[in-house]
Short mmCIF file of C-alpha atoms in Angstrom, two decimals:
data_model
loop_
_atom_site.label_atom_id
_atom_site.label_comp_id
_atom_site.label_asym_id
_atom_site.label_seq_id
_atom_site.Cartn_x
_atom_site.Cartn_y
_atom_site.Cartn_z
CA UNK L 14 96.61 22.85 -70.10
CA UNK L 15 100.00 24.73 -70.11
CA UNK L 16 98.44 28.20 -70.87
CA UNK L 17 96.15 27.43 -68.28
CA UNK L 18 99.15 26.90 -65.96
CA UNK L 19 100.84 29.79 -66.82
CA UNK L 20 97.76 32.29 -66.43
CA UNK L 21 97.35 30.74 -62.89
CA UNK L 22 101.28 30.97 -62.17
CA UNK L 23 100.74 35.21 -63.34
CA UNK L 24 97.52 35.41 -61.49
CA UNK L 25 99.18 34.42 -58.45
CA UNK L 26 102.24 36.01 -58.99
CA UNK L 27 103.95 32.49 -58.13
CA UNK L 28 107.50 32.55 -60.01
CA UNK L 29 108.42 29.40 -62.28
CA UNK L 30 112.13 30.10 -62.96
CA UNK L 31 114.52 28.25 -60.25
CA UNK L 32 116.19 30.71 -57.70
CA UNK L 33 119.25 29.90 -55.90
CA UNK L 34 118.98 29.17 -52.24
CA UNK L 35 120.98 32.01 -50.48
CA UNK L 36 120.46 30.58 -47.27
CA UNK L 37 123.92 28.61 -47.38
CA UNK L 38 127.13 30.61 -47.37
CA UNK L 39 129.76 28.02 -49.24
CA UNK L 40 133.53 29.10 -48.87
CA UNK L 41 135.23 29.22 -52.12
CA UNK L 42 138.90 28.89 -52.85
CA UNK L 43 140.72 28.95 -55.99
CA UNK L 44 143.48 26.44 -57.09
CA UNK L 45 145.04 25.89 -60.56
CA UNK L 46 142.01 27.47 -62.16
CA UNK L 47 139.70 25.40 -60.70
CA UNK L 48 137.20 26.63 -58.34
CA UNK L 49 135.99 24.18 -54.88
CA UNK L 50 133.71 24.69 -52.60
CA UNK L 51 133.95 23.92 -49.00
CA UNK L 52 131.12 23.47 -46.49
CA UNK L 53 133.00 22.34 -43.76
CA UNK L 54 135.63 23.74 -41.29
CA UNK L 55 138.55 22.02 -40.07
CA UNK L 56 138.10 22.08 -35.53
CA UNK L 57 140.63 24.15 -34.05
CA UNK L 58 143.96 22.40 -33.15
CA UNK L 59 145.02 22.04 -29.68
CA UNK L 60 148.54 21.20 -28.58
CA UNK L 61 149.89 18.28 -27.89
CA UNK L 62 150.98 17.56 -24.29
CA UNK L 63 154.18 15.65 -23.68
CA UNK L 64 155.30 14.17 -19.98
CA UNK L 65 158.95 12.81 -20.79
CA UNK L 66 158.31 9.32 -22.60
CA UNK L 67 161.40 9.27 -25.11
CA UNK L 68 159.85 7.57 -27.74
CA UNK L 69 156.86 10.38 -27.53
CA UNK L 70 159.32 13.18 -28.46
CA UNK L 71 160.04 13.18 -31.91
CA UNK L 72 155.95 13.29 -32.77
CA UNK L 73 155.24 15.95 -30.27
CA UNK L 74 158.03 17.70 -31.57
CA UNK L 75 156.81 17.42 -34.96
CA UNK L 76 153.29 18.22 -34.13
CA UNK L 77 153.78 21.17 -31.78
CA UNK L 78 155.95 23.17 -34.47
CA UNK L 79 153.39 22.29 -37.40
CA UNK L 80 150.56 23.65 -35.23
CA UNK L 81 153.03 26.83 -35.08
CA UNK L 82 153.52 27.03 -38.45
CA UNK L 83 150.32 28.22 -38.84
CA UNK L 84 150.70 31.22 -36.67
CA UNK L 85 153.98 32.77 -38.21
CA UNK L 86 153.22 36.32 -36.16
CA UNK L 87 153.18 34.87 -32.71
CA UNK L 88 156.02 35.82 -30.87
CA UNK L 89 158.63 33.92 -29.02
CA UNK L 90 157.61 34.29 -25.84
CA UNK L 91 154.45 33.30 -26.68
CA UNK L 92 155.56 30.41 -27.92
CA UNK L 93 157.65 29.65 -24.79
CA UNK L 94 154.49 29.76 -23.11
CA UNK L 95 152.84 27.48 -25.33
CA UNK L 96 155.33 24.92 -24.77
CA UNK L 97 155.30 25.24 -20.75
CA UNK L 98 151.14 24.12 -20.92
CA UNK L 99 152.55 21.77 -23.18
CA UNK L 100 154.59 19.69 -20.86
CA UNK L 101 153.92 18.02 -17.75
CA UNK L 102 155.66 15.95 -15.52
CA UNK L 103 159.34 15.52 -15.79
CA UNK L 104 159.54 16.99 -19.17
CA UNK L 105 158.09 20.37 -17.37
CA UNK L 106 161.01 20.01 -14.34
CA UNK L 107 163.53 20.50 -16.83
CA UNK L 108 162.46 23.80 -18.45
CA UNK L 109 160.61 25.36 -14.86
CA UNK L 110 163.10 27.28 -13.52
CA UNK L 111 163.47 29.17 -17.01
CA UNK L 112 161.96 32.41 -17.05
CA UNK L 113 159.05 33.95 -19.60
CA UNK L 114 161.55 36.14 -21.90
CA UNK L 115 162.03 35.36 -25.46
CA UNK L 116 165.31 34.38 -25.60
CA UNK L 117 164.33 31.50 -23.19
CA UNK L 118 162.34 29.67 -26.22
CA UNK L 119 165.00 28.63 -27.84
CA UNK L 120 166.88 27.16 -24.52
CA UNK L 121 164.12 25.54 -23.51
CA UNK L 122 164.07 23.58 -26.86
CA UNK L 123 167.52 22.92 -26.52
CA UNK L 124 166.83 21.84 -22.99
CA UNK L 125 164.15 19.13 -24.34
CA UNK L 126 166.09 17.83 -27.33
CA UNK L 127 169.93 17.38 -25.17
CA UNK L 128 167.25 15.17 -23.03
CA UNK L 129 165.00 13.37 -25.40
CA UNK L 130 166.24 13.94 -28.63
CA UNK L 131 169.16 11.19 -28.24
CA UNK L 132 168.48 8.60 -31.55
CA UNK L 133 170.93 6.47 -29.67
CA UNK L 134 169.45 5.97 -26.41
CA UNK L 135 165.84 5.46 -28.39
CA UNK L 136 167.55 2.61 -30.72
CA UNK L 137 168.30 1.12 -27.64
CA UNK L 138 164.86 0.63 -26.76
CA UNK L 139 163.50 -0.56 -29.62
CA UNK L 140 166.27 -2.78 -29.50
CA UNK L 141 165.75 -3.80 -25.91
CA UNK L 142 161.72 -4.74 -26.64
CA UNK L 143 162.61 -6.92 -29.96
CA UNK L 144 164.91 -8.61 -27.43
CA UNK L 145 162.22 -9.05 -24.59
CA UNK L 146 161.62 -12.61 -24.28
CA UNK L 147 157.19 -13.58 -25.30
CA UNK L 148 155.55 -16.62 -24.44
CA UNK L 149 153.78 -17.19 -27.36
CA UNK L 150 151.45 -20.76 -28.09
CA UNK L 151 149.30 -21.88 -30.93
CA UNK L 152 145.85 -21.97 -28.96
CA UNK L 153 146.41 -18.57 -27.52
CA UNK L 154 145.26 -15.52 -30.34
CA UNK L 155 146.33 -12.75 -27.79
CA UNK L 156 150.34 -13.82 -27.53
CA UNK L 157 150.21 -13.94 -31.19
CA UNK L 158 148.55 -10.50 -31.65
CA UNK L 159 151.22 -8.98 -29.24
CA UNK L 160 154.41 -10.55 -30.60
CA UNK L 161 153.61 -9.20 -34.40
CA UNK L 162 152.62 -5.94 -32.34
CA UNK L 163 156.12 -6.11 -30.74
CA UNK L 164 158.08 -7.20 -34.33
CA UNK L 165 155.49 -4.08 -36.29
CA UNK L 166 156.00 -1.59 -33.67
CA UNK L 167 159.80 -1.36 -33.34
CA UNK L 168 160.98 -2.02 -36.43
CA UNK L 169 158.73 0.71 -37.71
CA UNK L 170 160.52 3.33 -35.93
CA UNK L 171 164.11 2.15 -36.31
CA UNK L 172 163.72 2.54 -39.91
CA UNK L 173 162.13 6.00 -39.63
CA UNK L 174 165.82 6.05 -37.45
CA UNK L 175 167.02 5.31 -40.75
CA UNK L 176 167.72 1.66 -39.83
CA UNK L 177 167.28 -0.49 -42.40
CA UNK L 178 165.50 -3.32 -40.31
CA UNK L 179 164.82 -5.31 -43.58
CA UNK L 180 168.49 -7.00 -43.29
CA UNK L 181 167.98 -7.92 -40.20
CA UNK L 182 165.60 -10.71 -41.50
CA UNK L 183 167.75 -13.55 -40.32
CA UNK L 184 169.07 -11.93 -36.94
CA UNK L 185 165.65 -11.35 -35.77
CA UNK L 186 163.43 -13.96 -37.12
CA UNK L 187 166.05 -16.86 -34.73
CA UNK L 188 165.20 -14.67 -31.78
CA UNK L 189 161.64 -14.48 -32.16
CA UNK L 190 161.13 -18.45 -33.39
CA UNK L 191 162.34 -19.60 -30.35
CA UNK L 192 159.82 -17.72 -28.87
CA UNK L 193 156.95 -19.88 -30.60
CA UNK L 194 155.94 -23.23 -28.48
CA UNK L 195 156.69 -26.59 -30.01
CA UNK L 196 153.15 -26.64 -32.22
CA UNK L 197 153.72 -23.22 -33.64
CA UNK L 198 157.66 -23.91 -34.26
CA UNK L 199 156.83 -27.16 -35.94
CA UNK L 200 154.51 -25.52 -38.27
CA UNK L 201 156.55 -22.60 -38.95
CA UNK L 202 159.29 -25.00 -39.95
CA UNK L 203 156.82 -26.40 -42.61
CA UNK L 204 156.15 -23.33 -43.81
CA UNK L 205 159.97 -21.58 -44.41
CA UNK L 206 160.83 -25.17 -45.56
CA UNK L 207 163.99 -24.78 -47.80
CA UNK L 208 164.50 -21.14 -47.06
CA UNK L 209 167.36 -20.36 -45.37
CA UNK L 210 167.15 -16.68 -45.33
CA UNK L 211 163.49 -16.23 -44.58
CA UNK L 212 162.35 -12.45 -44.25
CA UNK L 213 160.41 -10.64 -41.41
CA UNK L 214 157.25 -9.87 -43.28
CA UNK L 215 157.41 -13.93 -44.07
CA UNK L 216 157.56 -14.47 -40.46
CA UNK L 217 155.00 -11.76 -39.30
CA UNK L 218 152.59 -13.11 -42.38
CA UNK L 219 152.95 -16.67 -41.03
CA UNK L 220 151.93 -15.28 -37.05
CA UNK L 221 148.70 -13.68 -39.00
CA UNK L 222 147.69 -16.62 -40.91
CA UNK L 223 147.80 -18.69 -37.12
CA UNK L 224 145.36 -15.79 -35.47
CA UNK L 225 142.14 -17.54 -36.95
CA UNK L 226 142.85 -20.66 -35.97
CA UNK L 227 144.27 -19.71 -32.45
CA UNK L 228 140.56 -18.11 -31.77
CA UNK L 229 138.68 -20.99 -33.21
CA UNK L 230 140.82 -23.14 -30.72
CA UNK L 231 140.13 -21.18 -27.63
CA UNK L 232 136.38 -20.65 -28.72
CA UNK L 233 135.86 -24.45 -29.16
CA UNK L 234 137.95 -25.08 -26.00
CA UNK L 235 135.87 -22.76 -23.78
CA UNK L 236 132.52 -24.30 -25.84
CA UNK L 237 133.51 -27.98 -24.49
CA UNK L 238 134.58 -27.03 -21.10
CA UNK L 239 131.06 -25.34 -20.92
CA UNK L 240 128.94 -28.43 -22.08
CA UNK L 241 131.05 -30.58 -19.89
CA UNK L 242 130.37 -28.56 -16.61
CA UNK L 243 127.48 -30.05 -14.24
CA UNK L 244 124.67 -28.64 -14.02
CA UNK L 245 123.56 -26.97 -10.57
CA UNK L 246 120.64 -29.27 -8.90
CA UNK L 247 118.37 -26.39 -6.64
CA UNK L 248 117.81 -27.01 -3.33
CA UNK L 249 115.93 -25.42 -0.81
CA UNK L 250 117.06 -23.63 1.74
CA UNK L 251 117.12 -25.73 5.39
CA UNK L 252 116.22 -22.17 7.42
CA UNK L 253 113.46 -21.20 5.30
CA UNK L 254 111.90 -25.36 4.96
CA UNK L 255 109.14 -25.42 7.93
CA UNK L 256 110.25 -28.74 10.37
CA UNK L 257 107.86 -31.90 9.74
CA UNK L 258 106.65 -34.38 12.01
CA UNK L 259 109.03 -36.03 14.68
CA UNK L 260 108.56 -40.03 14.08
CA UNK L 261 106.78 -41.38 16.73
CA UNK L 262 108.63 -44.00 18.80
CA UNK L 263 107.10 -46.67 21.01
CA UNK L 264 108.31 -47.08 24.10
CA UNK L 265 107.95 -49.38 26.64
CA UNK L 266 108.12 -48.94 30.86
CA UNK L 267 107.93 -50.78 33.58
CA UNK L 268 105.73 -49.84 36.38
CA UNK L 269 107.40 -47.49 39.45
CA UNK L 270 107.48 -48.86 43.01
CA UNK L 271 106.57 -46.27 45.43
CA UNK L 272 107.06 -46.77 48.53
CA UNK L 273 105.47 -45.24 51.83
CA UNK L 274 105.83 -45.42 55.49
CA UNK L 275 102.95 -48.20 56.85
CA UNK L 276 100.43 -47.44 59.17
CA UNK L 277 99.80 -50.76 60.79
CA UNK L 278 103.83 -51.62 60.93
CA UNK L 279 105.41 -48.01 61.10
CA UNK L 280 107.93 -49.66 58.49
CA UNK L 281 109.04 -48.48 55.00
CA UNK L 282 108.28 -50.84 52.44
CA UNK L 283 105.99 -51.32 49.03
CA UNK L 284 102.54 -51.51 49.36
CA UNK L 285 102.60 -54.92 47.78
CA UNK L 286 104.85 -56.01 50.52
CA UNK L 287 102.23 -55.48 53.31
CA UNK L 288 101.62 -58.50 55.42
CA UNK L 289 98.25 -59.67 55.16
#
């Protein structure tokens, strides 16, 4: 059977060996001695735009001058121009009236970061939303969601401030309890029990662990007020229904008098009156 294979493969001139597909082009690059392929290609990076939100600036900053990094030959006043698509609104007001020239790069940089580059006036607003009063109640999932939003969000970037928000365990967790209604407060007070220097991350963990049951409340809440609700009776519409039958009513008269002028007495009296 094999020889009669391989007399059919040569009379056909149909190859048995396996041949690389040449179709595909793979991109190699080499890296400690070890060779990769790569099939795919990164998309082309487009800059980021920035309109004059402080707490924006330091990660378009970063960005914009990483995407730059890649083009070490472009000039400075392309750059410049780079930077004025870059910016809109009031962040573009500031560095308009500078003209296209090289030199004009680096003030307009200088421009941005004496504006938006102040770590103390962005402190203060992190500092400002941790202090923001929340309503937050144990049957409602979304004011839990956005306090640990809130306590995530700006603590986050006051440490990359190099803040160390960790010590401020104490400090923060009395503003934010008092925050809680009386169910949520009650519970969190069984929970820290003992602890008298609970930590943030105990706090935040606690808010999580509520979440569940704060959506299984409000589902079973909206569930009940939904089997409780009448039900709609249909009724026809009075202009469309065609009028029925006007009840008959029985009525009862009394015979009219007329009355006529007579022949035989040229008076005006009933015709039962005439004298006979």
């Amino acid at each position: 059977m094999y020889y009669d294979l391989m007399a059919m493969a040569k009379l056909h001139k149909i190859p048995l060996s396996p041949q690389s597909d040449t179709s595909k082009v793979h991109n190699t690059t080499q890296f400690g001695g070890t060779q990769h392929l790569s099939i795919y290609q990164l998309p082309k990076r487009s800059f980021p735009t920035f309109s004059g939100d402080i707490t924006e600036f330091q990660g378009f900053e970063d960005l914009f001058l990483s995407i730059l990094s890649h083009t070490p030959d472009m000039s400075d006043v392309e750059k410049f121009e780079c930077l004025r698509t870059s910016l809109v609104g009031e962040a573009l007001s500031l560095i308009v009236h500078l003209t296209l020239t090289p030199a004009n790069y680096k003030s307009a940089w200088e421009i941005l970061q004496s504006r938006y580059g102040n770590k103390r006036d962005l402190a203060r607003i992190h500092i400002d939303a941790l202090l923001t009063p929340h309503t937050v109640t144990f049957n409602n999932a979304d004011s839990v969601k956005r306090v640990i939003n809130t306590i995530l969000e700006h603590t986050a970037a006051l440490d990359n401030m190099t803040f160390v928000t960790r010590q401020w365990g104490p400090i923060l967790i009395h503003i934010f309890e008092k925050h809680l209604d009386y169910e949520l407060r009650s519970r969190w007070e069984l929970t820290v029990g003992d602890n008298f220097s609970p930590q943030i991350n105990e706090f935040v963990d606690f808010l999580r662990s509520h979440i569940r049951s704060a959506e299984v409340h409000s589902y079973s809440h909206t569930q009940a007020g939904n089997a409780t609700k009448p039900k709609g009776t249909s009724q026809k519409s009075t202009s469309n229904s065609k009028p029925g039958p006007s009840p008959k009513v029985l009525t009862t008269s009394t015979p009219k008098t007329f009355t006529k002028s007579c022949a035989m007495c040229k008076d005006t009296h009933s015709m039962s009156q005439i004298s006979q």
